[in-house]
PDB file of C-alpha atoms in Angstrom:
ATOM      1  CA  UNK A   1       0.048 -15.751   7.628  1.00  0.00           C
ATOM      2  CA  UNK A   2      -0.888 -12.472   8.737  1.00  0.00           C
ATOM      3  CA  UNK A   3      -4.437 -11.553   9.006  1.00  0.00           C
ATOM      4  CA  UNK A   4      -6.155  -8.233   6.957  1.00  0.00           C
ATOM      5  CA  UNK A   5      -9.248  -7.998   9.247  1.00  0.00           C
ATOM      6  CA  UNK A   6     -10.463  -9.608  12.439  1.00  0.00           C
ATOM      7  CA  UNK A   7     -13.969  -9.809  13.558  1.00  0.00           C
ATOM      8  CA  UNK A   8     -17.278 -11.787  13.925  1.00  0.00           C
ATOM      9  CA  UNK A   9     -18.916 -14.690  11.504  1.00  0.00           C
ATOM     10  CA  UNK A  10     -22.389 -14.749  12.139  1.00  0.00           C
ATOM     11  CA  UNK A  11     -25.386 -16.775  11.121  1.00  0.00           C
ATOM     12  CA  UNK A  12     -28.988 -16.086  13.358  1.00  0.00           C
ATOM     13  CA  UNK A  13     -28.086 -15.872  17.072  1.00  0.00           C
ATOM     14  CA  UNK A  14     -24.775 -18.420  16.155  1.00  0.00           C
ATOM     15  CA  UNK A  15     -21.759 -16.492  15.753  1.00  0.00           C
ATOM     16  CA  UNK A  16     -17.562 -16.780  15.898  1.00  0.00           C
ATOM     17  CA  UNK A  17     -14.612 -14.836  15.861  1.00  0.00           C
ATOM     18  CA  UNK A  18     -12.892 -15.201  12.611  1.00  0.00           C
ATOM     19  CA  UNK A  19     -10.070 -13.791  10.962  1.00  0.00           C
ATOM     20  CA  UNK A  20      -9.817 -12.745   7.107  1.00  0.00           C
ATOM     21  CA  UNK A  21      -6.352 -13.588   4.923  1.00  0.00           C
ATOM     22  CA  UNK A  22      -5.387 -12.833   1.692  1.00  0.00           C
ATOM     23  CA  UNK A  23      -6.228 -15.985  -0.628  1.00  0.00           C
ATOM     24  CA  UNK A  24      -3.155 -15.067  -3.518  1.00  0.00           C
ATOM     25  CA  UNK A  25      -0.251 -13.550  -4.027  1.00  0.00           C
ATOM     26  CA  UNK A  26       0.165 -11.343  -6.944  1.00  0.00           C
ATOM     27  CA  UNK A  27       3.417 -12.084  -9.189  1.00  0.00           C
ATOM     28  CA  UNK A  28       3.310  -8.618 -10.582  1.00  0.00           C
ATOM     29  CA  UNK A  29       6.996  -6.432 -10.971  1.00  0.00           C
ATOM     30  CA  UNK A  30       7.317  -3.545  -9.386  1.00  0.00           C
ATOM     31  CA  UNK A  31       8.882  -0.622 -11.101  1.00  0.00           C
ATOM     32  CA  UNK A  32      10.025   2.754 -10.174  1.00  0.00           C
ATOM     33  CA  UNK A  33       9.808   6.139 -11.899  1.00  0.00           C
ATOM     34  CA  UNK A  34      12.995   7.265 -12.858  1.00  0.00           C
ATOM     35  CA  UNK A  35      14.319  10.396 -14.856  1.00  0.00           C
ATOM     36  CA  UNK A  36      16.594   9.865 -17.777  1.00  0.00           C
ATOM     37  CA  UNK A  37      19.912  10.686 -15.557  1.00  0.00           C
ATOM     38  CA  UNK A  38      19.059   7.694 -13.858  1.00  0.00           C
ATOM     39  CA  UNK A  39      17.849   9.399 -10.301  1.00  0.00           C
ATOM     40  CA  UNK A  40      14.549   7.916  -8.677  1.00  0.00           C
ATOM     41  CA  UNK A  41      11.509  10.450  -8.986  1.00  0.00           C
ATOM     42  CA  UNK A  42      10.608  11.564  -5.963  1.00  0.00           C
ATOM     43  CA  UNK A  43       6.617  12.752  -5.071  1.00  0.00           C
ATOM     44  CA  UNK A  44       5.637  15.021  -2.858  1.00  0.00           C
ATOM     45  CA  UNK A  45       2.268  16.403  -1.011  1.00  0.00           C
ATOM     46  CA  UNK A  46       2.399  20.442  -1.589  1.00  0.00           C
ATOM     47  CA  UNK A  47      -0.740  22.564  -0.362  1.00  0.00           C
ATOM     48  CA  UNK A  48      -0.907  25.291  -2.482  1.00  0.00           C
ATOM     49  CA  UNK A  49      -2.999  27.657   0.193  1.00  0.00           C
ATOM     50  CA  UNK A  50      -0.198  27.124   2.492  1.00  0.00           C
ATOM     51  CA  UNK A  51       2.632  26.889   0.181  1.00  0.00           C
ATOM     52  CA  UNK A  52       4.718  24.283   1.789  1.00  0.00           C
ATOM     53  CA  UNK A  53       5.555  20.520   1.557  1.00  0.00           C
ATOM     54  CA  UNK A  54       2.958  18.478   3.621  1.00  0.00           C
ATOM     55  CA  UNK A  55       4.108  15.480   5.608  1.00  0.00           C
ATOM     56  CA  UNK A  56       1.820  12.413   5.393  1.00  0.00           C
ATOM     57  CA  UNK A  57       0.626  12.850   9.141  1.00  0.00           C
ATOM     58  CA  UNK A  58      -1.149  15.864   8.114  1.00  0.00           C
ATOM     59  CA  UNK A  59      -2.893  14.250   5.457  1.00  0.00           C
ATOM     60  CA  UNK A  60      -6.898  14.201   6.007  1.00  0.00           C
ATOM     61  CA  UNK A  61      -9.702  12.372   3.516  1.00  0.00           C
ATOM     62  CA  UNK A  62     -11.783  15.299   2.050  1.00  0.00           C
ATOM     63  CA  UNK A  63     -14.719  14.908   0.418  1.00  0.00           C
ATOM     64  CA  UNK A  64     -15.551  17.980  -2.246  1.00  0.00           C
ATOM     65  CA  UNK A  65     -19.181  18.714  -1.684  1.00  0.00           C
ATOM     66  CA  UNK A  66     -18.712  21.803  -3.926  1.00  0.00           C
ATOM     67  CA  UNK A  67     -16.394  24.016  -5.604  1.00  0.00           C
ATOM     68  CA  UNK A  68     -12.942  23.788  -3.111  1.00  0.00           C
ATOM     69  CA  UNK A  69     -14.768  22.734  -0.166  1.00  0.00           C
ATOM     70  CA  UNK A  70     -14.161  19.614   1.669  1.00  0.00           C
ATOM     71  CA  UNK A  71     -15.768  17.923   4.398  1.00  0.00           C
ATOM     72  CA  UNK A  72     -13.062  16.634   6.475  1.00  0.00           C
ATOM     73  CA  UNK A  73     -13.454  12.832   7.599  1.00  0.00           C
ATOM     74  CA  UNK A  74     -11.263  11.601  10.309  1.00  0.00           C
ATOM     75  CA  UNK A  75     -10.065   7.661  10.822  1.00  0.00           C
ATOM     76  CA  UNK A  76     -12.410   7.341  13.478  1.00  0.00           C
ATOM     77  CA  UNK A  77     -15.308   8.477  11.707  1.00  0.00           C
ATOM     78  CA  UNK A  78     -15.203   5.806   9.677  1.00  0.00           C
ATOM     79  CA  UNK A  79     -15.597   2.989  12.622  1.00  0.00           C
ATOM     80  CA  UNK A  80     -18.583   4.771  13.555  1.00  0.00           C
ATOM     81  CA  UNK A  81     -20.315   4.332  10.853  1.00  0.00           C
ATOM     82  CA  UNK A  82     -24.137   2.711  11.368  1.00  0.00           C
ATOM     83  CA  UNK A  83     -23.155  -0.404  10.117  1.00  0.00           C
ATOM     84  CA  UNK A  84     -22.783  -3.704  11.541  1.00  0.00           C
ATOM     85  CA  UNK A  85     -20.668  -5.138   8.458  1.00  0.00           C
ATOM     86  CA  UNK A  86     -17.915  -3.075   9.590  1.00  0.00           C
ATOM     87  CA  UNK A  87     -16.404  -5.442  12.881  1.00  0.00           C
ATOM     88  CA  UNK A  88     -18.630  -8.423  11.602  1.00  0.00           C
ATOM     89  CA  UNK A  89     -19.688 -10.487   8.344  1.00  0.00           C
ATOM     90  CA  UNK A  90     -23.822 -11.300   8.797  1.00  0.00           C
ATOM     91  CA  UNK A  91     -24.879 -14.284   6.588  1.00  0.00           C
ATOM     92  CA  UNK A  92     -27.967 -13.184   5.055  1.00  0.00           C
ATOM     93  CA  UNK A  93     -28.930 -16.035   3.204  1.00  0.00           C
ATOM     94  CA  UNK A  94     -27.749 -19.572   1.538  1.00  0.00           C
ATOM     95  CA  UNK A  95     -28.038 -20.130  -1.942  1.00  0.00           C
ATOM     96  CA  UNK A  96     -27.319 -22.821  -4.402  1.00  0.00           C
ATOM     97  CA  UNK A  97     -28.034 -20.435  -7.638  1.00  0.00           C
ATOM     98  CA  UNK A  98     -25.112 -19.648 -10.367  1.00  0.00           C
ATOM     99  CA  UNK A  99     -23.444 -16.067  -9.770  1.00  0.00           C
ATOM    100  CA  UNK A 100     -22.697 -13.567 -12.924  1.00  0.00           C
ATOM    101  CA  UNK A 101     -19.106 -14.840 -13.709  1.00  0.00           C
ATOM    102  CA  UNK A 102     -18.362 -10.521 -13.785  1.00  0.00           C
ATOM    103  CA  UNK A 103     -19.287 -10.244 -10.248  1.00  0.00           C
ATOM    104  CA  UNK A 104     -15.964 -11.851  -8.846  1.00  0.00           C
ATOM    105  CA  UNK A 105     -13.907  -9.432  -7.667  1.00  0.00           C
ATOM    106  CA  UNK A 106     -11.415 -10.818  -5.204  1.00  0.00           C
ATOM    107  CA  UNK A 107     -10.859 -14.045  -3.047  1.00  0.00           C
ATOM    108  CA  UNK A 108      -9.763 -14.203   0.450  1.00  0.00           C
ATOM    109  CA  UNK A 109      -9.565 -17.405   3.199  1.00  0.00           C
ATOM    110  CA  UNK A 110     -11.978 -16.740   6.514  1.00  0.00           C
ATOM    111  CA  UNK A 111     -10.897 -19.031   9.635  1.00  0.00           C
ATOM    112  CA  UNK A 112     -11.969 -19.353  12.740  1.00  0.00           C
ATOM    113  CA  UNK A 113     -10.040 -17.632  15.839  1.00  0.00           C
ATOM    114  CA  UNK A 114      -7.948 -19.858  17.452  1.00  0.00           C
ATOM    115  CA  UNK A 115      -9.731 -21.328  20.680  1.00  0.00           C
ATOM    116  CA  UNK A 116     -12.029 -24.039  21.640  1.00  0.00           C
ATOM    117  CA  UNK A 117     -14.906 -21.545  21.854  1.00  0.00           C
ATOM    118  CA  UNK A 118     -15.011 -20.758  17.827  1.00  0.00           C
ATOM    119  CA  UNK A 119     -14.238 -24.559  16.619  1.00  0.00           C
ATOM    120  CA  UNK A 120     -17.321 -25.707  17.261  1.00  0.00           C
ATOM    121  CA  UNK A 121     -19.510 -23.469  15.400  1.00  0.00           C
ATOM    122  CA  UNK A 122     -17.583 -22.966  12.723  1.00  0.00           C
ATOM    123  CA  UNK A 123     -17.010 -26.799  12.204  1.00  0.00           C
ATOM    124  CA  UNK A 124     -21.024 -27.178  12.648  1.00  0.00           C
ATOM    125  CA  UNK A 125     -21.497 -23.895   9.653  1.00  0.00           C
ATOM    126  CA  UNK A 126     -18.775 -25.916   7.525  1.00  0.00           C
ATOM    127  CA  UNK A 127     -20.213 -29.051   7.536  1.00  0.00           C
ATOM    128  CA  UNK A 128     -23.680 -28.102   6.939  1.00  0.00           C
ATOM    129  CA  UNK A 129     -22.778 -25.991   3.737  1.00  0.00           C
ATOM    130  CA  UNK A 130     -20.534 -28.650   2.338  1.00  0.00           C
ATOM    131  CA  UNK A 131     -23.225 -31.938   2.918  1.00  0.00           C
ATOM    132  CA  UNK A 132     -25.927 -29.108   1.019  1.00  0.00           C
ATOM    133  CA  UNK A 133     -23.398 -28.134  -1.279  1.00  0.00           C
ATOM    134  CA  UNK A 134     -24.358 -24.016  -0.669  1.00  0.00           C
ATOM    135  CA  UNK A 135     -22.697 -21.090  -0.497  1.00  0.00           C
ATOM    136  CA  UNK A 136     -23.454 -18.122   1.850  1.00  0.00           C
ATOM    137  CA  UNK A 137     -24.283 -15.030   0.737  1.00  0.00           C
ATOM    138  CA  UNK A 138     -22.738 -11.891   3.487  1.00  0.00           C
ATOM    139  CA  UNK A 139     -21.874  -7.782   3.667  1.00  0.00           C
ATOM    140  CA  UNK A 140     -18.178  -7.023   4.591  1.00  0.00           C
ATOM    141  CA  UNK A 141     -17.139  -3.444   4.962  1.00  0.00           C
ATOM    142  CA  UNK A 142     -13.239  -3.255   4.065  1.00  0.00           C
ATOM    143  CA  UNK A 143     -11.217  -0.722   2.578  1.00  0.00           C
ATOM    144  CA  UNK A 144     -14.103   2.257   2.325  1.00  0.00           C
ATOM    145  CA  UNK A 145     -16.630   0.250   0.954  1.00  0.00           C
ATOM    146  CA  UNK A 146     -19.276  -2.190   2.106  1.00  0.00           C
ATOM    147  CA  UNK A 147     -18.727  -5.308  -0.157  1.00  0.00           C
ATOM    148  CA  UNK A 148     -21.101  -7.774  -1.021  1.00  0.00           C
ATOM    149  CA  UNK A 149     -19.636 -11.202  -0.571  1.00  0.00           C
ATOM    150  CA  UNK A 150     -19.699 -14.976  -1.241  1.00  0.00           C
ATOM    151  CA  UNK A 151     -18.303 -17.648   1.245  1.00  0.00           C
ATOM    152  CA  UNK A 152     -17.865 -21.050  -0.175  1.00  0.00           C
ATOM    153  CA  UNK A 153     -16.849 -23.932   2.471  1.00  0.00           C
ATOM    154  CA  UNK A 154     -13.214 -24.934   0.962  1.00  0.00           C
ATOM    155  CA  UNK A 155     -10.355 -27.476   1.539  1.00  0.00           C
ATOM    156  CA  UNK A 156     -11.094 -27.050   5.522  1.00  0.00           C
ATOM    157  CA  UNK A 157     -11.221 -22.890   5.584  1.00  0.00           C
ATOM    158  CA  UNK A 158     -14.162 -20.833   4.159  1.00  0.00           C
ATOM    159  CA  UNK A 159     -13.339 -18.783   0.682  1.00  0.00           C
ATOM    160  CA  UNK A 160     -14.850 -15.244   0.769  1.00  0.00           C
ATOM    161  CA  UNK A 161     -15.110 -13.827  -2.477  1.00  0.00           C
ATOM    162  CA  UNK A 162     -16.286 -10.257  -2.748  1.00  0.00           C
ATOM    163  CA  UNK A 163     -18.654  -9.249  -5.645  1.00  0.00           C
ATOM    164  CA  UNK A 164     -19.407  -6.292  -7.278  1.00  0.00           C
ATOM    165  CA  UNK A 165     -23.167  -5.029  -6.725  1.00  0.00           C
ATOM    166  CA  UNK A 166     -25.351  -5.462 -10.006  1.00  0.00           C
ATOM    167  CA  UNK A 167     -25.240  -1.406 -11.123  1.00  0.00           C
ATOM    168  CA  UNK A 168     -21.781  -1.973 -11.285  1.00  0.00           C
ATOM    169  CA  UNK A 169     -21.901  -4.425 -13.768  1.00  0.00           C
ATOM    170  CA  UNK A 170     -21.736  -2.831 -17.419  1.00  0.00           C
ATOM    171  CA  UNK A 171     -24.615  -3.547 -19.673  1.00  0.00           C
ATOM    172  CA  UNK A 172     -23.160  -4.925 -22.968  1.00  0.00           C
ATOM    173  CA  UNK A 173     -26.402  -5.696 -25.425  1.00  0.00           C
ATOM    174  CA  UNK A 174     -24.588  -2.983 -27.812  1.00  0.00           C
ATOM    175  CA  UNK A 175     -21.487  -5.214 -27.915  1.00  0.00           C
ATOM    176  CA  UNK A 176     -23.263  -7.988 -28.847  1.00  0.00           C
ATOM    177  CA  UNK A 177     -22.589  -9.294 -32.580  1.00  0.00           C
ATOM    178  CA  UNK A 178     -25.203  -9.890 -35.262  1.00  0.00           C
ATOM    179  CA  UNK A 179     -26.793 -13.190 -36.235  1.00  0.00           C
ATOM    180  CA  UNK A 180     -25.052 -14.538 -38.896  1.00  0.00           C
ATOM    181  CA  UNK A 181     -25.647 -17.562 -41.087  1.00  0.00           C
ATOM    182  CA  UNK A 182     -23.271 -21.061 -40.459  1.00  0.00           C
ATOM    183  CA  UNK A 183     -22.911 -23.690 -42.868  1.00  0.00           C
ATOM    184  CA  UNK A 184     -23.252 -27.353 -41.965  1.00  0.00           C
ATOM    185  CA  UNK A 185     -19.736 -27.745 -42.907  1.00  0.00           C
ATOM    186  CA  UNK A 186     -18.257 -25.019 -40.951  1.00  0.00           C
ATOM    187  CA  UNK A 187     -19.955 -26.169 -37.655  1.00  0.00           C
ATOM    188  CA  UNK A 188     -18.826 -29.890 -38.079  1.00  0.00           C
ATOM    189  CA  UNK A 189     -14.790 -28.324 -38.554  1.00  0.00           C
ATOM    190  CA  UNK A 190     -16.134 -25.700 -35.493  1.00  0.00           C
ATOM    191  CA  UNK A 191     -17.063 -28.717 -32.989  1.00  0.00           C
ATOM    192  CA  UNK A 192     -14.151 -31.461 -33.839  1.00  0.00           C
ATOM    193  CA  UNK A 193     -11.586 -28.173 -33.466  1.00  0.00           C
ATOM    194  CA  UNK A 194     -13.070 -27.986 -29.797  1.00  0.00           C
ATOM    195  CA  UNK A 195     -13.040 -31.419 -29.517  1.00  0.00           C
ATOM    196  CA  UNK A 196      -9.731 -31.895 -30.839  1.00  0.00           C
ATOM    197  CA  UNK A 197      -8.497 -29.005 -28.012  1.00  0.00           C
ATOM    198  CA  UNK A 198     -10.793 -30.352 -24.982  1.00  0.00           C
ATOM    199  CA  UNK A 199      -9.060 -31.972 -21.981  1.00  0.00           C
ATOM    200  CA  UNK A 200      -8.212 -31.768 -18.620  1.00  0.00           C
ATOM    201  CA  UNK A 201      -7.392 -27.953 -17.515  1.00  0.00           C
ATOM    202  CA  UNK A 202      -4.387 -28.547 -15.625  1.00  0.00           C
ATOM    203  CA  UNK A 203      -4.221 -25.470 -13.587  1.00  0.00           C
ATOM    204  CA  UNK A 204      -0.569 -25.628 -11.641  1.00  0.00           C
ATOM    205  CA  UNK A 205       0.627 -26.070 -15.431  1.00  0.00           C
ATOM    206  CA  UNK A 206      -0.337 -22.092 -16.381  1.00  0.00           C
ATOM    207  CA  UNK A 207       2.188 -19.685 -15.310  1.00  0.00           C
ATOM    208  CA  UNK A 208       2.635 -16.261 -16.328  1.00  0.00           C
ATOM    209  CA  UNK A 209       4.893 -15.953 -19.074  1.00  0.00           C
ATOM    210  CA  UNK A 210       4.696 -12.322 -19.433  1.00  0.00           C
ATOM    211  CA  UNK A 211       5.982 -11.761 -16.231  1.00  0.00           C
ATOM    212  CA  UNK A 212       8.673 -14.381 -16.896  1.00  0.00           C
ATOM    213  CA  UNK A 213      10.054 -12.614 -20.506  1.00  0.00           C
ATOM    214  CA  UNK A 214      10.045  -9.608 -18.671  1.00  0.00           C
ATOM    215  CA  UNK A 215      12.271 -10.808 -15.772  1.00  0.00           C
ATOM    216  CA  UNK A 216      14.463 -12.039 -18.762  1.00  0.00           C
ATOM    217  CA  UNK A 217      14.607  -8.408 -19.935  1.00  0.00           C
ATOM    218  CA  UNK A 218      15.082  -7.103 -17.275  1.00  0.00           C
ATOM    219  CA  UNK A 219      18.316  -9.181 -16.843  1.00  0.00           C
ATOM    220  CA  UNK A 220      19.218  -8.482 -20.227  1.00  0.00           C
ATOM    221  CA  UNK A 221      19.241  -4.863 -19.633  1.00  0.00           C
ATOM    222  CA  UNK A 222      21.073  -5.011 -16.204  1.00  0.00           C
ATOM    223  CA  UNK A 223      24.050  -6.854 -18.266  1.00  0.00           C
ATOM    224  CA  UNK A 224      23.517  -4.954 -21.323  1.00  0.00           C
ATOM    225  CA  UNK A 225      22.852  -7.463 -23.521  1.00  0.00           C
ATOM    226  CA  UNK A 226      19.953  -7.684 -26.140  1.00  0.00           C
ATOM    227  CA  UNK A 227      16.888 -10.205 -26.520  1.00  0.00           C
ATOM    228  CA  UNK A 228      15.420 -11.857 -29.440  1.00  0.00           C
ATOM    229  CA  UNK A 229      12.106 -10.132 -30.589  1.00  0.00           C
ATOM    230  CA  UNK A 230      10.076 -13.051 -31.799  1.00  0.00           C
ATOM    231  CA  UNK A 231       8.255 -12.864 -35.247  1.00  0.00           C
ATOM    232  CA  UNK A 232       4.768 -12.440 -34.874  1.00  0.00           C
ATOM    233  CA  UNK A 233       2.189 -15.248 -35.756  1.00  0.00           C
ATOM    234  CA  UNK A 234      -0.001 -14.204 -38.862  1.00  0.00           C
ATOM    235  CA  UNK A 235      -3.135 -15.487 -39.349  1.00  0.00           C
ATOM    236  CA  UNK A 236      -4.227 -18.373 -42.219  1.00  0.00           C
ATOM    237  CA  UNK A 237      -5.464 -16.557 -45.212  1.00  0.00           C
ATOM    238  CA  UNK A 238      -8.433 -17.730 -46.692  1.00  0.00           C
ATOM    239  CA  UNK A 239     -12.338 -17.970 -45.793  1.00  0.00           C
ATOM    240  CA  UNK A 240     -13.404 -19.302 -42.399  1.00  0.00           C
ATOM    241  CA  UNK A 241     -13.718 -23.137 -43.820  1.00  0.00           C
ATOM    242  CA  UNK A 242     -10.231 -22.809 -44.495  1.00  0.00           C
ATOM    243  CA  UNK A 243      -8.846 -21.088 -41.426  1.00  0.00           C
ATOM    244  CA  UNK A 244     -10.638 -23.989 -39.773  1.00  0.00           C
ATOM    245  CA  UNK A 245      -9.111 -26.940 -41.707  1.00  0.00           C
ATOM    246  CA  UNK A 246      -5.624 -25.187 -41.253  1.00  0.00           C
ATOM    247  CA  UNK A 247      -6.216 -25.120 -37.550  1.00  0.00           C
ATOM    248  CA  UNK A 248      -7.202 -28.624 -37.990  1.00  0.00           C
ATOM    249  CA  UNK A 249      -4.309 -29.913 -40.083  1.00  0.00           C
ATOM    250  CA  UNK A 250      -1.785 -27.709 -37.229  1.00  0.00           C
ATOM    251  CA  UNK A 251      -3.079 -29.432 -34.363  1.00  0.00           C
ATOM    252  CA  UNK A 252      -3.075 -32.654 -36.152  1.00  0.00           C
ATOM    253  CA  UNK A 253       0.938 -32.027 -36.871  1.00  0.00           C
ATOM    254  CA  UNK A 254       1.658 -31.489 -32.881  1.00  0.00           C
ATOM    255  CA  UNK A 255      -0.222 -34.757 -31.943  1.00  0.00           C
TER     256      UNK A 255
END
């Protein structure tokens, strides 16, 4: 596995060099921009002032402080910014609290270098946050932004998750319904529906099956054949008690 950043773990004075990996892979399909003929779309970097196609080499990160003017930021400028987070993760704290389920943002695996020197502390870190059941809280700067992170001791490696900073986080009171009155009768159908549906989430069991209909069409289309559209589900007629009891009586059927 091939490592997307390299650096130091640190906690006080106690530090290791430790390498960050991708935690998933993302099933997505990739798809090209094509014209109708059938020819792949092709883009290109044109500079208007100089009137010419622009190779990437020659492309520079510009920030527009006003109207068409740019200050001009270079690779290395970036590395010397005043920050520590940028070669090295700093725990700043443990904590056992609950996190905003919105502030996930992505998950990585963080292990230590290979070499007797970085074992050691990083077994003595792992052990300690897995008998006290915490989770470290860190900064990581990656990709042009300093993230705030989570590391969570996991199956033998550490899991960093980065999380977006609280102004990011949308306020949503406005999206919030009204109180509205239940009857005694449609909370009693409410709860044995969720009882009736509660088990055992069997994660490896989910798979994508968007991405698996679409591979289908995709074949279709390559041999020129058609696909079934499938008729789309309505929804029970009727006032909430009996939307519930159909629900009911449906999951009753597939028992």
């Amino acid at each position: 596995m091939r490592a997307i950043w390299s650096g130091r773990l640190g906690w006080g004075i106690v530090g290791l060099n430790a390498k960050l990996y991708k935690a998933v892979d993302e099933g997505d399909i990739g798809f090209h921009l094509v014209h109708s003929c059938g020819a792949r779309i092709k883009y290109q970097n044109f500079c208007p002032r100089c009137e010419k196609v622009i190779e990437r080499a020659e492309l520079k990160k510009g920030y527009e402080y006003a109207k068409d003017q740019f200050a001009i930021l270079e690779e290395a400028d970036f590395q010397r910014l005043p920050l520590a987070s940028i070669k090295s993760i700093n725990i700043e704290g443990f904590t056992d609290d609950g996190i905003d389920p919105r502030a996930f943002d992505a998950s990585y695996l963080l292990a230590p270098e290979k070499g007797s020197a970085n074992e050691k502390p990083f077994a003595l870190l792992y052990k300690a946050m897995e008998t006290l059941n915490v989770k470290a809280v860190g900064k990581l700067a990656y990709r042009d932004k300093e993230h705030l992170c989570l590391i969570s001791a996991y199956q033998g490696v550490f899991l960093l998750q980065t999380l977006f900073y609280a102004d990011e986080l949308r306020p949503f009171e406005d999206l919030k319904p009204k109180e509205v009155a239940l009857s005694e009768k449609e909370m009693e159908l409410g709860k044995t529906l969720v009882s009736q549906m509660k088990g055992i989430f069997a994660y490896e069991g989910y798979s994508d099956q968007y991405r698996q209909a679409l591979e289908k069409l995709i074949e279709a289309k390559v041999e020129g054949k058609e696909i079934a559209v499938p008729a789309e589900q309505e929804t029970p007629a009727g006032d909430l008690v009996s939307q519930l009891l159909a629900s009911l009586n449906l999951k009753e059927a597939v028992k």
